[in-house]
Coordinates of C-alpha atoms in Angstrom, one line a residue:
M1 CA -66.8 -48.2 128.0
K2 CA -67.4 -47.4 124.0
T3 CA -68.1 -51.7 123.3
F4 CA -71.3 -50.7 126.1
L5 CA -72.4 -47.6 124.2
L6 CA -72.5 -48.9 120.9
S7 CA -73.6 -52.4 121.4
F8 CA -76.4 -50.3 123.3
G9 CA -77.3 -47.9 120.4
L10 CA -77.3 -51.1 118.0
F11 CA -79.6 -52.5 120.7
V12 CA -82.5 -49.7 120.9
A13 CA -81.8 -49.7 116.8
I14 CA -82.8 -53.2 115.9
F15 CA -85.9 -53.0 118.4
S16 CA -86.9 -49.4 117.2
S17 CA -86.7 -51.0 113.5
A18 CA -88.3 -53.9 114.7
G19 CA -91.0 -51.6 116.1
Q20 CA -91.1 -49.6 112.3
N21 CA -91.5 -52.8 110.0
L22 CA -94.1 -54.7 112.5
A23 CA -96.3 -51.2 112.1
E24 CA -96.0 -51.3 108.4
I25 CA -96.5 -54.7 108.1
R26 CA -99.6 -54.6 109.9
S27 CA -100.8 -51.6 107.5
A28 CA -99.7 -53.6 104.2
F29 CA -101.4 -56.3 105.5
H30 CA -105.0 -54.6 106.0
L31 CA -103.8 -53.6 102.5
V32 CA -103.4 -56.7 101.0
V33 CA -106.5 -58.5 102.5
L34 CA -108.0 -55.5 100.5
N35 CA -106.7 -56.4 97.8
P36 CA -105.1 -60.0 96.7
D37 CA -103.5 -59.1 94.2
D38 CA -101.0 -57.3 96.1
S39 CA -100.5 -60.4 98.0
K40 CA -96.2 -60.9 96.2
D41 CA -95.9 -57.4 96.8
F42 CA -96.9 -58.4 101.1
H43 CA -94.7 -61.8 100.7
Q44 CA -91.9 -59.7 100.1
L45 CA -92.2 -57.2 102.5
V46 CA -92.5 -59.2 105.8
N47 CA -89.7 -61.8 103.9
N48 CA -86.9 -58.9 103.7
V49 CA -87.1 -58.4 107.7
K50 CA -84.0 -59.3 109.3
N51 CA -83.8 -61.0 112.4
P52 CA -87.6 -61.2 113.0
S53 CA -90.2 -61.9 116.0
Y54 CA -92.2 -64.5 117.0
T55 CA -95.0 -61.7 115.3
I56 CA -93.3 -61.0 111.9
E57 CA -93.1 -64.1 111.3
A58 CA -96.6 -65.3 111.4
Y59 CA -97.1 -62.6 108.9
Q60 CA -94.8 -64.3 107.1
A61 CA -96.3 -67.6 107.9
V62 CA -99.8 -65.3 106.5
S63 CA -97.9 -63.9 103.4
E64 CA -97.2 -67.8 102.3
A65 CA -101.4 -68.4 102.7
L66 CA -102.7 -65.2 101.2
L67 CA -100.2 -66.7 97.9
A68 CA -102.1 -68.9 97.4
Q69 CA -104.8 -66.7 96.4
V70 CA -103.2 -65.2 93.3
V71 CA -101.2 -68.4 92.1
W72 CA -103.4 -70.3 89.8
N73 CA -102.7 -73.8 89.9
P74 CA -104.7 -76.3 92.0
I75 CA -101.8 -78.0 93.9
S76 CA -99.4 -74.6 94.5
K77 CA -102.3 -73.2 96.3
L78 CA -102.2 -76.4 98.5
N79 CA -98.3 -76.1 99.2
Q80 CA -98.6 -72.3 99.7
V81 CA -101.4 -73.1 102.7
V82 CA -99.5 -76.0 104.3
K83 CA -96.6 -73.8 104.2
Y84 CA -98.4 -71.5 105.8
N85 CA -99.7 -73.7 108.4
K86 CA -96.3 -75.2 109.0
M87 CA -94.6 -72.0 109.9
M88 CA -98.2 -70.8 112.0
E89 CA -98.0 -74.2 113.9
K90 CA -94.3 -73.4 115.2
I91 CA -95.1 -70.0 115.8
V92 CA -98.1 -70.0 117.8
D93 CA -96.3 -73.1 119.5
E94 CA -93.2 -70.3 120.5
D95 CA -95.4 -67.7 121.4
P96 CA -98.6 -69.2 122.9
T97 CA -100.6 -65.7 124.4
N98 CA -99.9 -63.2 121.4
I99 CA -103.2 -63.0 120.3
E100 CA -101.5 -60.7 117.2
I101 CA -100.1 -63.8 116.0
R102 CA -103.7 -66.0 117.1
F103 CA -105.7 -63.2 115.2
L104 CA -103.7 -64.3 112.0
R105 CA -104.1 -68.0 112.6
L106 CA -107.8 -67.2 113.3
A107 CA -108.2 -64.9 110.2
I108 CA -106.5 -67.4 108.0
E109 CA -108.5 -70.6 109.1
Y110 CA -112.0 -68.9 108.6
N111 CA -111.6 -68.3 105.7
L112 CA -109.9 -71.3 103.9
P113 CA -112.7 -74.1 102.2
S114 CA -113.6 -76.0 104.8
F115 CA -112.9 -79.0 102.6
L116 CA -109.5 -78.8 103.3
G117 CA -109.9 -79.8 106.8
M118 CA -107.1 -77.0 108.3
S119 CA -109.8 -75.1 110.0
T120 CA -109.0 -77.4 113.2
H121 CA -107.9 -74.0 115.6
L122 CA -111.3 -71.5 115.2
E123 CA -112.3 -72.2 118.5
E124 CA -108.8 -72.6 120.8
D125 CA -107.4 -69.1 118.6
A126 CA -111.0 -66.9 119.5
A127 CA -110.6 -68.6 122.9
Q128 CA -107.3 -67.1 123.6
I129 CA -108.1 -64.0 122.0
V130 CA -110.5 -63.3 124.4
S131 CA -109.4 -64.6 127.5
N132 CA -106.0 -62.9 126.6
L133 CA -107.9 -59.0 125.4
S134 CA -109.4 -58.3 128.7
N135 CA -105.6 -58.2 130.3
V136 CA -104.8 -55.2 127.3
S137 CA -103.1 -52.9 129.4
E138 CA -100.8 -55.6 130.4
M139 CA -100.4 -57.1 127.2
Q140 CA -99.3 -53.5 125.2
V141 CA -101.8 -53.9 122.4
N142 CA -102.2 -51.4 120.1
P143 CA -104.7 -50.1 119.9
M144 CA -105.8 -50.4 116.4
L145 CA -105.2 -54.0 115.8
G146 CA -107.1 -54.7 119.2
K147 CA -110.3 -52.6 116.9
Y148 CA -109.3 -54.2 114.1
I149 CA -109.4 -58.0 115.9
L150 CA -112.9 -57.0 117.9
S151 CA -114.3 -55.7 114.7
F152 CA -113.3 -59.0 112.7
L153 CA -114.6 -61.3 115.8
E154 CA -118.0 -59.8 115.5
Q155 CA -118.6 -60.1 111.8
T156 CA -117.6 -64.5 112.7
D157 CA -119.8 -66.2 115.0
L158 CA -117.3 -67.2 117.1
C159 CA -117.5 -65.2 119.8
T160 CA -120.7 -65.2 122.5
P161 CA -122.3 -61.7 122.3
Y162 CA -121.0 -61.3 126.0
Q163 CA -117.7 -62.1 125.2
L164 CA -118.0 -58.8 122.4
A165 CA -119.7 -56.8 124.5
Q166 CA -116.0 -57.2 127.2
M167 CA -114.0 -56.8 124.9
K168 CA -115.9 -53.7 123.7
R169 CA -115.9 -52.7 127.3
S170 CA -112.5 -53.2 127.5
F171 CA -111.4 -50.9 124.6
G172 CA -113.2 -48.7 125.7
Q173 CA -112.1 -47.9 128.9
G174 CA -109.2 -46.9 127.9
V175 CA -107.1 -49.5 128.9
V176 CA -105.5 -50.4 126.1
T177 CA -101.8 -48.7 125.4
A178 CA -101.9 -46.0 122.6
G179 CA -98.7 -46.0 120.5
A180 CA -98.2 -50.0 122.2
E181 CA -96.5 -51.8 119.5

């Protein structure tokens, strides 16, 4: 019985810690997008997580792409983006319906120079996000994340006005569960 309680306590601690890490990582991501000079700190933060979930692994991949903004050597920049791309492909294959992972890939690919030819998933990711955002209550999407995704998609031409209105209605009807990670 002691072993069970100890194991259960450890299980709860690991998962509550993972949620706390994810909240901290999301917050740091928003900040690093505004200040790319913090890319190295963000990279260190996400890579210090032990036993990361697929979502945190996606942020680890994103940190590789963000480092490309602060290195000066063009070869190093390309190497960072290639490393990101390989990591993200694997992560999306493992968790293809996770809209946070799809959003992260979409955000990076949307901002990559087109001559790299690495922005091949924009429509696919936008469609996956749109189709899954209509079921946000079932997916337990973090409310702030949902608003951030919607705001990003509004600034792109990747969604139709109808799709954006549909997503706004989903959020406006309170179907997003507060505090969900």
